[in-house]
Coordinates of C-alpha atoms and ligand atoms in Angstrom, one line a residue:
Chain A
M1130 CA 183.3 168.0 76.4
K1131 CA 183.3 165.2 73.9
P1132 CA 182.1 166.0 70.5
L1133 CA 178.9 164.1 70.8
A1134 CA 178.1 165.8 74.1
R1135 CA 178.7 169.1 72.4
W1136 CA 176.4 168.3 69.6
L1137 CA 173.7 167.2 72.1
A1138 CA 174.2 170.3 74.1
A1139 CA 173.8 172.5 71.1
A1140 CA 170.6 170.6 70.0
L1141 CA 169.1 171.1 73.5
V1142 CA 169.8 174.8 73.8
L1143 CA 168.7 175.7 70.2
S1144 CA 165.6 173.5 70.6
A1145 CA 164.7 174.9 74.0
L1146 CA 164.8 178.4 72.5
A1147 CA 162.0 177.5 70.3
F1148 CA 159.8 176.9 73.2
A1149 CA 160.6 180.2 74.8
L1150 CA 159.8 182.2 71.7
S1151 CA 156.4 183.5 70.5
S1152 CA 154.9 182.1 67.3
Y1153 CA 156.0 185.1 65.4
H1154 CA 159.5 184.9 66.7
N1155 CA 159.5 181.1 66.1
D1156 CA 158.8 181.9 62.4
V1157 CA 161.8 184.4 62.4
Y1158 CA 163.9 181.8 64.2
R1159 CA 163.0 179.0 61.8
K1160 CA 164.0 181.2 58.7
L1161 CA 167.2 182.2 60.4
L1162 CA 168.1 178.4 61.0
L1163 CA 167.3 177.7 57.3
W1164 CA 169.5 180.6 56.2
V1165 CA 172.3 179.2 58.4
T1166 CA 171.8 175.7 56.8
L1167 CA 171.9 177.1 53.3
A1168 CA 175.0 179.2 54.1
L1169 CA 176.8 176.2 55.6
G1170 CA 176.1 174.2 52.4
Y1171 CA 177.1 177.1 50.1
N1172 CA 180.1 177.7 52.1
F1173 CA 181.2 174.2 51.3
L1174 CA 180.5 174.7 47.7
F1175 CA 181.9 178.2 47.1
G1176 CA 184.4 178.6 50.1
V1177 CA 185.8 175.1 50.4
A1178 CA 185.3 173.7 46.9
G1179 CA 185.8 177.1 45.2
Q1180 CA 183.0 176.7 42.8
V1181 CA 181.2 179.9 41.8
A1182 CA 177.7 178.7 41.4
F1183 CA 174.4 180.6 41.6
S1184 CA 172.1 177.6 41.8
H1185 CA 172.2 176.9 45.5
F1186 CA 169.1 178.8 46.3
A1187 CA 167.3 177.5 43.2
F1188 CA 167.9 173.9 44.6
Y1189 CA 166.3 175.2 47.8
G1190 CA 163.3 176.0 45.7
I1191 CA 163.4 172.9 43.8
G1192 CA 163.3 170.9 47.1
A1193 CA 160.4 173.0 48.4
Y1194 CA 158.3 172.8 45.2
S1195 CA 159.0 169.1 44.7
I1196 CA 157.9 168.1 48.1
V1197 CA 154.6 170.1 47.8
I1198 CA 154.0 168.8 44.3
L1199 CA 154.9 165.2 45.1
T1200 CA 153.0 165.1 48.4
F1201 CA 149.7 167.0 47.5
Q1202 CA 149.5 166.6 43.7
A1203 CA 151.1 163.2 43.1
G1204 CA 149.9 162.0 46.5
L1205 CA 153.0 160.2 47.6
P1206 CA 153.4 159.6 51.3
L1207 CA 155.8 162.1 52.8
P1208 CA 159.0 159.9 53.3
L1209 CA 158.7 158.7 49.7
A1210 CA 158.2 162.3 48.5
I1211 CA 161.3 163.3 50.4
V1212 CA 163.4 160.5 48.7
A1213 CA 161.9 161.3 45.2
G1214 CA 162.5 165.0 45.7
V1215 CA 166.2 164.5 46.6
A1216 CA 166.6 162.1 43.7
L1217 CA 165.2 164.7 41.4
C1218 CA 167.7 167.3 42.7
V1219 CA 170.6 165.0 42.4
A1220 CA 169.6 164.2 38.8
V1221 CA 169.3 168.0 38.0
A1222 CA 172.6 168.7 39.9
L1223 CA 174.5 166.0 37.8
A1224 CA 173.0 167.3 34.7
V1225 CA 174.4 170.7 35.4
A1226 CA 177.7 169.8 37.0
I1227 CA 179.0 167.1 34.7
P1228 CA 179.1 169.2 31.5
S1229 CA 180.0 172.4 33.2
T1230 CA 182.8 171.3 35.6
R1231 CA 184.7 169.9 32.6
L1232 CA 184.9 173.4 31.4
E1233 CA 186.6 176.3 33.2
G1234 CA 185.0 177.7 36.4
F1235 CA 183.3 180.6 34.5
Y1236 CA 181.1 178.2 32.7
L1237 CA 179.8 176.7 35.9
A1238 CA 178.8 180.2 37.0
L1239 CA 177.0 180.8 33.6
A1240 CA 175.3 177.4 33.6
T1241 CA 174.1 177.8 37.2
L1242 CA 172.8 181.3 36.7
A1243 CA 170.9 179.9 33.6
L1244 CA 169.4 177.2 35.8
A1245 CA 168.4 179.7 38.4
Q1246 CA 166.6 181.8 35.9
L1247 CA 165.0 178.7 34.0
F1248 CA 163.7 177.5 37.3
I1249 CA 161.8 180.9 37.8
V1250 CA 160.5 180.7 34.4
V1251 CA 159.1 177.1 34.8
L1252 CA 157.5 178.1 38.1
N1253 CA 155.8 181.0 36.4
E1254 CA 154.7 179.0 33.3
G1255 CA 154.1 175.7 35.1
G1256 CA 150.2 176.1 35.2
A1257 CA 148.3 174.0 37.8
V1258 CA 151.4 172.0 38.7
T1259 CA 153.3 174.9 40.1
G1260 CA 150.5 177.3 40.5
G1261 CA 152.1 179.8 38.2
A1262 CA 152.9 183.3 39.6
G1263 CA 150.8 182.8 42.7
G1264 CA 152.5 179.5 43.6
L1265 CA 151.0 176.8 45.8
A1266 CA 149.3 177.2 49.1
D1267 CA 146.6 175.8 51.3
Y1268 CA 148.6 172.7 52.3
R1269 CA 149.7 171.5 55.7
L1270 CA 152.5 169.1 56.9
P1271 CA 150.9 165.7 56.7
A1272 CA 150.9 163.5 59.9
I1273 CA 153.6 160.8 60.2
L1274 CA 152.6 157.7 62.0
G1275 CA 149.6 159.7 63.4
V1276 CA 151.8 162.5 64.7
R1277 CA 151.5 166.0 63.3
V1278 CA 154.5 168.1 64.0
T1279 CA 153.5 171.7 64.8
G1280 CA 154.6 174.9 66.5
P1281 CA 157.9 174.8 68.3
W1282 CA 158.3 171.1 67.6
Y1283 CA 158.6 172.0 63.9
T1284 CA 161.3 174.4 64.9
V1285 CA 163.1 171.4 66.6
V1286 CA 163.0 169.7 63.3
I1287 CA 164.7 172.5 61.6
V1288 CA 167.3 172.9 64.5
L1289 CA 168.2 169.1 63.9
L1290 CA 168.4 169.6 60.1
M1291 CA 170.7 172.6 60.6
L1292 CA 173.0 170.7 63.0
G1293 CA 172.9 167.6 60.9
T1294 CA 174.0 169.6 57.8
M1295 CA 176.7 171.3 60.0
A1296 CA 178.0 168.0 61.3
L1297 CA 178.0 166.3 57.9
L1298 CA 179.8 169.1 56.3
A1299 CA 182.4 169.4 59.1
R1300 CA 183.2 165.8 58.9
L1301 CA 183.7 165.8 55.2
D1302 CA 185.6 169.1 55.4
R1303 CA 188.2 167.4 57.8
S1304 CA 188.5 164.3 55.6
W1305 CA 190.4 163.5 52.5
F1306 CA 187.5 164.6 50.6
G1307 CA 187.6 168.2 52.0
R1308 CA 191.2 168.5 51.4
A1309 CA 190.7 167.3 47.9
C1310 CA 188.1 169.9 47.4
R1311 CA 190.4 172.7 48.7
A1312 CA 193.3 171.3 46.6
V1313 CA 191.1 171.5 43.6
R1314 CA 190.2 175.0 44.5
D1315 CA 193.8 176.1 45.1
S1316 CA 195.6 174.4 42.2
P1317 CA 193.7 171.8 40.0
E1318 CA 196.9 170.8 38.3
A1319 CA 198.7 170.0 41.5
A1320 CA 195.6 168.2 42.9
A1321 CA 195.4 166.0 39.9
A1322 CA 199.1 165.3 40.1
M1323 CA 198.5 164.0 43.7
G1324 CA 195.8 161.6 42.4
V1325 CA 192.7 163.7 42.9
N1326 CA 190.1 163.2 40.2
V1327 CA 189.4 166.8 39.8
A1328 CA 186.2 166.6 37.7
R1329 CA 184.7 163.9 40.0
T1330 CA 185.5 165.9 43.1
K1331 CA 183.8 169.0 41.8
V1332 CA 180.7 167.0 40.6
I1333 CA 180.4 165.3 44.1
A1334 CA 180.8 168.6 46.0
F1335 CA 178.2 170.3 43.7
T1336 CA 175.7 167.5 43.8
L1337 CA 176.0 166.9 47.5
T1338 CA 175.5 170.6 48.7
S1339 CA 172.7 171.0 46.1
A1340 CA 170.9 168.1 47.6
L1341 CA 171.5 169.5 51.1
A1342 CA 169.9 172.8 49.9
A1343 CA 166.9 170.8 48.6
V1344 CA 166.4 169.1 51.8
A1345 CA 166.4 172.5 53.6
G1346 CA 163.9 173.7 51.0
M1347 CA 161.6 170.8 51.8
A1348 CA 161.7 171.9 55.5
Y1349 CA 161.0 175.4 54.4
A1350 CA 157.9 174.4 52.4
F1351 CA 156.1 173.8 55.8
V1352 CA 157.4 177.0 57.4
D1353 CA 155.3 179.4 55.3
N1354 CA 153.0 176.7 54.0
T1355 CA 153.2 178.5 50.7
V1356 CA 155.8 178.4 47.8
N1357 CA 155.8 181.1 45.3
P1358 CA 158.4 182.3 42.6
P1359 CA 159.6 185.5 44.0
I1360 CA 161.1 183.8 47.1
F1361 CA 163.4 181.7 44.9
G1362 CA 164.7 184.5 42.7
L1363 CA 168.2 185.7 42.1
E1364 CA 168.0 188.3 44.9
N1365 CA 168.2 185.6 47.6
A1366 CA 170.9 183.7 45.6
F1367 CA 173.0 186.8 45.8
L1368 CA 172.2 187.3 49.4
L1369 CA 173.4 183.8 50.2
L1370 CA 176.7 184.6 48.4
F1371 CA 176.9 188.0 50.4
M1372 CA 176.5 186.0 53.7
V1373 CA 179.3 183.6 53.0
I1374 CA 181.7 186.2 51.7
I1375 CA 180.8 188.8 54.5
G1376 CA 181.1 186.0 57.1
G1377 CA 184.2 184.6 55.9
A1378 CA 184.4 182.0 52.9
G1379 CA 185.8 178.6 53.7
R1380 CA 185.0 178.4 57.4
Q1381 CA 181.8 177.2 59.0
A1382 CA 181.9 179.8 61.8
G1383 CA 182.1 182.4 59.0
A1384 CA 179.1 181.2 57.3
I1385 CA 177.1 181.2 60.4
A1386 CA 178.2 184.6 61.4
G1387 CA 177.4 186.0 57.9
A1388 CA 174.0 184.3 57.8
V1389 CA 173.0 185.5 61.2
A1390 CA 174.3 189.1 60.6
L1391 CA 172.7 189.6 57.2
Y1392 CA 169.4 187.9 58.1
L1393 CA 168.9 189.9 61.3
L1394 CA 170.4 193.3 59.9
P1395 CA 167.1 194.2 58.1
F1396 CA 165.2 193.7 61.4
V1397 CA 167.5 196.2 63.0
L1398 CA 167.8 198.7 60.1
S1399 CA 164.3 198.7 58.7
P1400 CA 162.9 201.0 61.5
L1401 CA 165.8 203.3 60.8
I1402 CA 166.2 203.3 57.0
G1403 CA 163.1 201.5 55.7
H1404 CA 163.7 199.1 52.8
H1405 CA 167.1 200.3 51.8
H1406 CA 169.1 197.7 53.6
A1407 CA 170.2 196.3 50.2
L1408 CA 172.4 199.5 50.0
V1409 CA 173.9 198.7 53.3
F1410 CA 174.7 195.1 52.3
G1411 CA 176.4 196.3 49.3
V1412 CA 178.6 198.7 51.2
L1413 CA 179.4 195.9 53.6
M1414 CA 180.2 193.6 50.8
V1415 CA 182.7 196.1 49.2
A1416 CA 184.1 196.9 52.6
A1417 CA 184.6 193.1 53.3
I1418 CA 186.4 192.5 50.0
L1419 CA 188.6 195.5 50.2
L1420 CA 189.4 195.6 54.0
Q1421 CA 188.8 192.1 55.5
P1422 CA 188.7 189.4 52.7
R1423 CA 188.4 186.8 55.4
G1424 CA 185.2 188.3 56.4
L1425 CA 183.7 188.7 60.0
I1426 CA 185.5 185.6 61.1
G1427 CA 188.8 187.0 59.9
L1428 CA 188.1 190.1 61.7
Y1429 CA 187.4 188.2 64.9
D1430 CA 190.7 186.4 64.6
A1431 CA 192.6 189.6 64.1
L1432 CA 190.9 191.2 67.2
R1433 CA 191.7 188.2 69.2
R1434 CA 195.3 188.1 68.1
R1435 CA 195.6 191.9 69.0
A1436 CA 194.1 191.2 72.4
A1437 CA 196.5 188.3 73.1
Chain B
M961 CA 217.6 145.7 29.6
R962 CA 214.3 143.7 29.7
S963 CA 211.3 145.8 30.0
A964 CA 210.1 143.7 33.0
D965 CA 212.9 145.1 35.1
A966 CA 212.1 148.7 34.2
L967 CA 210.0 150.7 36.5
L968 CA 209.4 153.2 33.8
E969 CA 210.0 152.7 30.1
V970 CA 209.8 155.4 27.5
R971 CA 209.8 154.5 23.8
G972 CA 209.5 156.8 20.8
L973 CA 207.9 159.6 23.0
T974 CA 207.0 162.5 20.8
R975 CA 205.1 165.7 21.4
R976 CA 204.7 168.8 19.2
F977 CA 203.4 172.2 20.0
G978 CA 202.3 173.6 16.7
G979 CA 205.4 173.5 14.4
L980 CA 207.7 173.0 17.4
L981 CA 208.9 169.5 18.1
A982 CA 209.4 169.7 22.0
V983 CA 210.1 166.0 22.5
A984 CA 211.2 163.8 19.6
D985 CA 211.3 160.1 19.4
L986 CA 212.7 159.8 23.0
D987 CA 213.7 156.6 24.5
F988 CA 214.9 155.9 28.1
T989 CA 214.2 153.7 31.1
V990 CA 214.2 154.2 34.9
R991 CA 215.1 151.3 37.2
P992 CA 213.9 150.8 40.5
G993 CA 215.7 152.8 43.2
E994 CA 218.0 154.8 40.9
I995 CA 218.5 158.5 40.5
L996 CA 218.3 159.2 36.8
G997 CA 219.2 162.7 35.8
L998 CA 217.5 164.6 32.9
I999 CA 219.5 167.5 31.8
G1000 CA 219.5 169.9 28.8
P1001 CA 219.5 173.6 28.0
N1002 CA 216.6 175.8 28.3
G1003 CA 213.6 174.7 26.2
A1004 CA 215.2 171.1 25.6
G1005 CA 211.9 169.5 26.5
K1006 CA 212.6 168.3 30.0
S1007 CA 209.5 169.6 31.7
T1008 CA 207.4 168.5 28.6
T1009 CA 208.7 164.9 29.1
F1010 CA 207.6 165.2 32.7
N1011 CA 204.2 166.5 31.7
L1012 CA 203.9 163.5 29.3
I1013 CA 204.8 160.9 31.8
A1014 CA 202.6 162.4 34.5
G1015 CA 199.6 162.6 32.2
A1016 CA 199.4 166.4 32.1
L1017 CA 200.0 166.4 28.4
R1018 CA 199.2 163.7 25.8
P1019 CA 201.9 162.4 23.7
D1020 CA 201.5 162.7 19.9
A1021 CA 203.3 159.3 19.5
G1022 CA 205.1 156.8 21.7
E1023 CA 204.8 154.5 24.5
I1024 CA 205.1 154.8 28.3
R1025 CA 205.0 151.8 30.5
A1026 CA 204.9 151.8 34.2
G1027 CA 205.8 148.5 35.7
G1028 CA 205.1 147.0 32.3
E1029 CA 201.6 148.5 32.0
P1030 CA 201.0 151.0 29.2
V1031 CA 200.0 154.4 30.7
A1032 CA 200.5 156.8 28.0
G1033 CA 197.4 159.2 27.7
L1034 CA 196.0 158.3 31.1
P1035 CA 194.9 161.4 33.1
P1036 CA 197.2 162.6 35.8
H1037 CA 195.2 161.2 38.7
E1038 CA 195.5 157.8 37.1
I1039 CA 199.3 158.1 36.8
A1040 CA 199.4 159.1 40.6
R1041 CA 197.4 156.1 41.6
R1042 CA 200.1 154.0 39.9
G1043 CA 202.8 155.3 42.2
I1044 CA 204.3 158.1 40.0
L1045 CA 204.3 161.4 41.9
R1046 CA 205.8 164.8 40.8
T1047 CA 206.8 168.1 41.8
F1048 CA 206.4 171.2 39.6
Q1049 CA 209.1 173.6 38.1
H1050 CA 207.2 176.5 39.5
N1051 CA 205.8 175.8 43.0
R1052 CA 202.2 174.8 43.1
V1053 CA 201.4 174.4 46.7
F1054 CA 197.8 174.6 48.0
A1055 CA 197.8 178.2 49.2
G1056 CA 194.7 178.0 51.5
M1057 CA 195.9 175.0 53.6
S1058 CA 198.4 174.4 56.3
V1059 CA 201.8 172.6 55.5
V1060 CA 200.6 169.4 57.0
E1061 CA 197.2 169.5 55.1
N1062 CA 199.2 170.1 51.9
V1063 CA 201.3 167.0 52.5
M1064 CA 198.2 165.0 53.4
V1065 CA 196.7 165.8 50.0
G1066 CA 199.7 163.9 48.6
A1067 CA 198.5 160.8 50.4
H1068 CA 195.1 161.1 48.5
T1069 CA 195.5 157.8 46.8
R1070 CA 196.2 156.0 50.0
F1071 CA 192.8 156.6 51.5
R1072 CA 190.4 153.7 51.6
A1073 CA 187.5 155.1 53.7
G1074 CA 184.4 155.9 51.8
L1075 CA 182.3 159.1 52.2
W1076 CA 179.7 157.2 54.2
S1077 CA 182.2 156.0 56.8
I1078 CA 183.6 159.6 57.0
V1079 CA 180.0 161.0 57.5
G1080 CA 179.4 158.3 60.2
A1081 CA 182.7 159.1 61.8
R1082 CA 183.5 155.4 61.7
A1083 CA 186.5 154.2 63.7
G1084 CA 188.2 152.9 60.6
A1085 CA 188.0 156.3 58.8
R1086 CA 189.3 158.1 61.9
A1087 CA 192.2 155.7 62.4
E1088 CA 193.1 156.1 58.8
E1089 CA 193.0 159.9 59.0
A1090 CA 195.2 159.8 62.2
A1091 CA 197.7 157.4 60.6
V1092 CA 198.1 159.6 57.4
R1093 CA 198.5 162.7 59.5
A1094 CA 201.2 161.0 61.5
R1095 CA 203.0 160.0 58.4
A1096 CA 202.7 163.4 56.9
E1097 CA 204.3 164.9 59.9
E1098 CA 207.1 162.4 59.7
L1099 CA 207.7 163.4 56.1
I1100 CA 207.6 167.1 57.0
G1101 CA 210.4 166.3 59.5
F1102 CA 212.3 164.2 56.8
V1103 CA 212.5 167.3 54.5
G1104 CA 213.3 169.7 57.3
L1105 CA 210.1 171.7 57.7
A1106 CA 209.1 170.3 61.2
E1107 CA 209.0 173.9 62.7
W1108 CA 206.5 175.0 60.0
R1109 CA 204.2 172.1 60.3
E1110 CA 201.1 174.0 61.1
A1111 CA 202.1 177.2 59.3
D1112 CA 200.1 178.8 56.6
V1113 CA 202.0 177.8 53.4
T1114 CA 201.8 181.5 52.1
T1115 CA 204.3 182.3 54.9
L1116 CA 207.0 179.8 53.5
S1117 CA 210.0 180.9 51.6
F1118 CA 210.5 179.8 48.0
G1119 CA 213.0 177.3 49.0
Q1120 CA 210.7 175.8 51.7
G1121 CA 208.0 175.6 49.1
R1122 CA 210.3 173.4 47.1
L1123 CA 210.8 171.1 50.0
L1124 CA 207.0 171.0 50.8
E1125 CA 206.4 169.8 47.2
I1126 CA 208.9 167.0 47.7
A1127 CA 207.2 166.0 51.0
R1128 CA 203.8 166.1 49.3
A1129 CA 204.9 163.9 46.5
M1130 CA 206.5 161.5 49.0
A1131 CA 203.3 161.1 51.0
G1132 CA 201.8 159.1 48.1
D1133 CA 204.3 156.4 48.7
P1134 CA 205.6 156.7 45.2
R1135 CA 207.6 154.0 43.3
L1136 CA 208.9 156.8 41.2
I1137 CA 209.2 160.5 42.0
L1138 CA 209.6 163.2 39.3
L1139 CA 211.4 166.3 40.5
D1140 CA 211.4 169.2 38.2
E1141 CA 214.5 171.4 39.0
P1142 CA 214.2 171.0 42.9
A1143 CA 217.4 173.0 43.3
A1144 CA 216.5 176.0 41.4
G1145 CA 216.5 179.1 43.5
L1146 CA 218.1 177.3 46.6
A1147 CA 221.0 178.8 48.5
P1148 CA 224.3 176.8 48.6
A1149 CA 223.7 175.6 52.1
E1150 CA 220.2 174.5 51.1
L1151 CA 221.6 172.6 48.1
D1152 CA 223.7 170.3 50.3
R1153 CA 220.7 169.5 52.4
L1154 CA 218.5 168.8 49.3
A1155 CA 221.3 166.5 47.9
A1156 CA 221.3 164.6 51.1
L1157 CA 217.5 164.5 51.1
L1158 CA 217.5 163.0 47.5
R1159 CA 220.0 160.4 48.5
G1160 CA 217.6 159.5 51.4
I1161 CA 214.7 159.2 49.0
A1162 CA 216.6 156.9 46.7
A1163 CA 217.8 154.9 49.9
R1164 CA 214.1 154.3 50.6
G1165 CA 213.9 152.4 47.3
I1166 CA 212.2 155.1 45.4
A1167 CA 213.4 155.8 42.0
V1168 CA 214.1 159.5 41.4
L1169 CA 213.8 161.1 37.9
L1170 CA 215.6 164.4 38.4
I1171 CA 215.6 167.4 36.1
E1172 CA 218.4 169.8 36.8
H1173 CA 220.2 172.7 35.1
D1174 CA 223.0 172.8 37.6
M1175 CA 225.4 170.0 36.5
R1176 CA 227.5 170.6 39.5
F1177 CA 224.6 169.7 41.7
L1178 CA 223.2 166.8 39.5
L1179 CA 226.3 164.9 38.3
P1180 CA 227.5 163.7 41.9
L1181 CA 224.0 162.6 42.6
A1182 CA 222.8 160.8 39.5
G1183 CA 223.7 157.2 38.7
R1184 CA 222.9 157.8 35.0
V1185 CA 222.1 160.8 33.1
V1186 CA 220.0 161.4 30.0
V1187 CA 220.7 164.6 28.0
L1188 CA 218.1 166.4 25.9
N1189 CA 218.7 169.1 23.4
F1190 CA 215.9 170.4 21.2
G1191 CA 213.7 167.5 22.3
V1192 CA 216.2 164.9 21.1
K1193 CA 218.2 162.6 23.4
I1194 CA 221.9 163.4 22.5
A1195 CA 223.5 161.3 25.1
E1196 CA 222.9 158.8 27.9
G1197 CA 225.3 157.4 30.4
S1198 CA 227.1 157.6 33.6
A1199 CA 227.9 161.0 35.1
D1200 CA 231.5 160.6 34.1
E1201 CA 230.6 159.7 30.5
I1202 CA 228.3 162.7 30.2
R1203 CA 231.0 165.1 31.7
H1204 CA 233.3 164.2 28.8
H1205 CA 230.8 163.5 26.0
P1206 CA 231.4 165.8 23.0
A1207 CA 227.7 166.2 22.1
V1208 CA 227.0 167.4 25.7
I1209 CA 230.0 169.8 25.6
D1210 CA 228.6 171.1 22.3
A1211 CA 225.1 171.6 23.6
Y1212 CA 226.3 173.5 26.7
L1213 CA 228.9 175.6 24.7
G1214 CA 226.5 178.6 25.2
D1215 CA 227.0 178.1 28.9
P1216 CA 230.7 176.9 29.4
A1217 CA 230.5 177.7 33.2
A1218 CA 228.0 175.0 33.6
L1219 CA 230.5 172.4 32.4
V1220 CA 233.5 173.9 34.2
D1221 CA 231.4 173.7 37.3
A1222 CA 230.3 170.2 36.6
A1223 CA 233.9 169.1 36.0
R1224 CA 235.0 170.7 39.3
A1225 CA 232.1 169.1 41.1
G1226 CA 233.2 165.8 39.7
E1227 CA 236.8 166.3 40.8
S1228 CA 235.8 167.1 44.4
T1229 CA 233.6 164.1 44.6
H1230 CA 236.5 161.9 43.2
A1231 CA 238.8 163.5 45.8
A1232 CA 236.4 162.8 48.6
A1233 CA 235.9 159.2 47.5
Ligands
LIG2439 N1 202.2 174.2 26.7 C1 203.0 174.7 25.7 N2 202.6 175.2 24.5 C2 203.4 175.6 23.6 N3 204.7 175.4 23.7 C3 205.3 174.8 24.8 C4 204.4 174.4 25.8 N4 205.2 173.9 26.8 C5 206.5 173.9 26.3 N5 206.5 174.5 25.2 C6 207.7 174.7 24.4 O1 208.3 173.4 24.3 C7 209.7 173.5 24.4 C8 210.1 172.7 25.5 O2 209.7 173.3 26.7 P1 210.1 172.6 28.1 O3 209.3 173.4 29.2 O4 209.7 171.1 28.1 O5 211.6 172.8 28.3 P2 212.6 172.6 29.5 O6 213.6 171.7 29.0 O7 211.8 172.2 30.7 O8 213.2 174.1 29.7 P3 213.6 174.9 31.0 O9 214.9 174.4 31.4 O10 213.6 176.2 30.5 O11 212.5 174.5 32.0 C9 210.0 175.0 24.6 O12 210.3 175.5 23.4 C10 208.7 175.5 25.1 O13 208.5 176.9 24.7
LIG2440 MG1 211.3 173.0 32.6

């Protein structure tokens, strides 16, 4: 199959699934697709570009809150609110990345951790604008050109967003830009000697993936039709990291496998062990790092090699 | 020599590390297409000189001109853009990438496609990617790693890693290539292949600035040689002049074997000629 035909087939199959699912399962499916979208972006940032950042989930939150605030409080039309929200995230990402990528990698981790915490503080203290601890609710996706996208059709929007993110990152990964990111990750000195502008490459990778997270967050805002601080806390930021590591950092298939496995695992485990799945995640994480640093996808490779 | 003819011109280059004068008031030029040897005992300042030229270190004083343009103090990626590419004394390959991808990173400055045309999978971007890949594969063959083209670089031997670094630097279409002890750690059979490879690079019109400890390897190859000791240039001249230069003999007194070897290497090349 030609690549375009493959993408179309994937879009059709994943979209068709939405129409086969109940409304409860559509909700689960949408969130799964959003986790996959986030994991794909975080995989590029952490796995390909090698940046240890904890802000990815915060940008998801900034996207979600900004679309709601810009649309329902500032009264912007939806397309304009999307552009303005992305612009805001790009500005925040640049403000974090430019000073911290000039320093050693550790400082990016600290700066992004601080940003993630600061975001939660701002949400809680934001008064009427952010709705404080209760967040914002009672809004609905506005109609675009007289059409209101609802039910499985909204799931289709998220399918397209996920596939779009995947295609965009896959293309970048296979280009000079993706190789420059990996080179900076593996040896910044050698990358620079080959003509790679190390600081610029890091800033672009960080800003681009942060903006993609923000767009996913905008889609999320109309999944639950409420945004509130607990969703965007550090717990989910770490879950995202676990997904990418357990799946296999640096490869899209790994990010997808990790996101699907860790998102669905609680549904399987909860009936058995209640809300103790965090413990299972921790054990899996340690097992992955000690036994299979290339994650689930590395395990799959090893099994296939043995079978061959 | 007029500076307009020089590919690289170094004047009064100086670098200190605390109280240590690593490179002191160094002058030399590299002409297009020549192999210039840079030798000296351990700690003489050879790698520091490379790092200063390549932009990895800033000079405390002095001038560096590439094709007449002052480049001292520019960051490394700007030096690479000007056609000066290097290898490292200790292999610095990209461990998470295949051999061919490593070499393609060397061609980084050759790409013209912007991010938008990559994301849009435009024909121009795809054609450029294919052309660079083909050229990288050709270079991998040129250095003798064709069998390992798709291999994970962590599976390469040390000597193969040295060759990979050379192919990677070549991929940037350099005017000048800086090789920091490419022969270190190679077996005798590999040394002969490396010598042929370096002659092949020079034959393509690329100037080679070659740091080497092993005079026996270097002297037959280099058209001219600059000798450093404690950061100071103590001699400069043809291989023959260097072999018999009293200051060089003094500097290498701690290691007379190196000179004996070098003299023998000289005799054998003369015999062959
Ligand atoms: N980054 C640094 N900080 C402090 N001192 C340094 C640094 N780099 C080099 N030096 C010192 O500068 C001097 C010159 O080092 P350099 O690496 O240039 O020598 P070299 O001629 O390449 O030697 P070798 O043959 O051992 O590679 C040495 O005394 C070394 O210890
Ligand atoms: Mg050295």
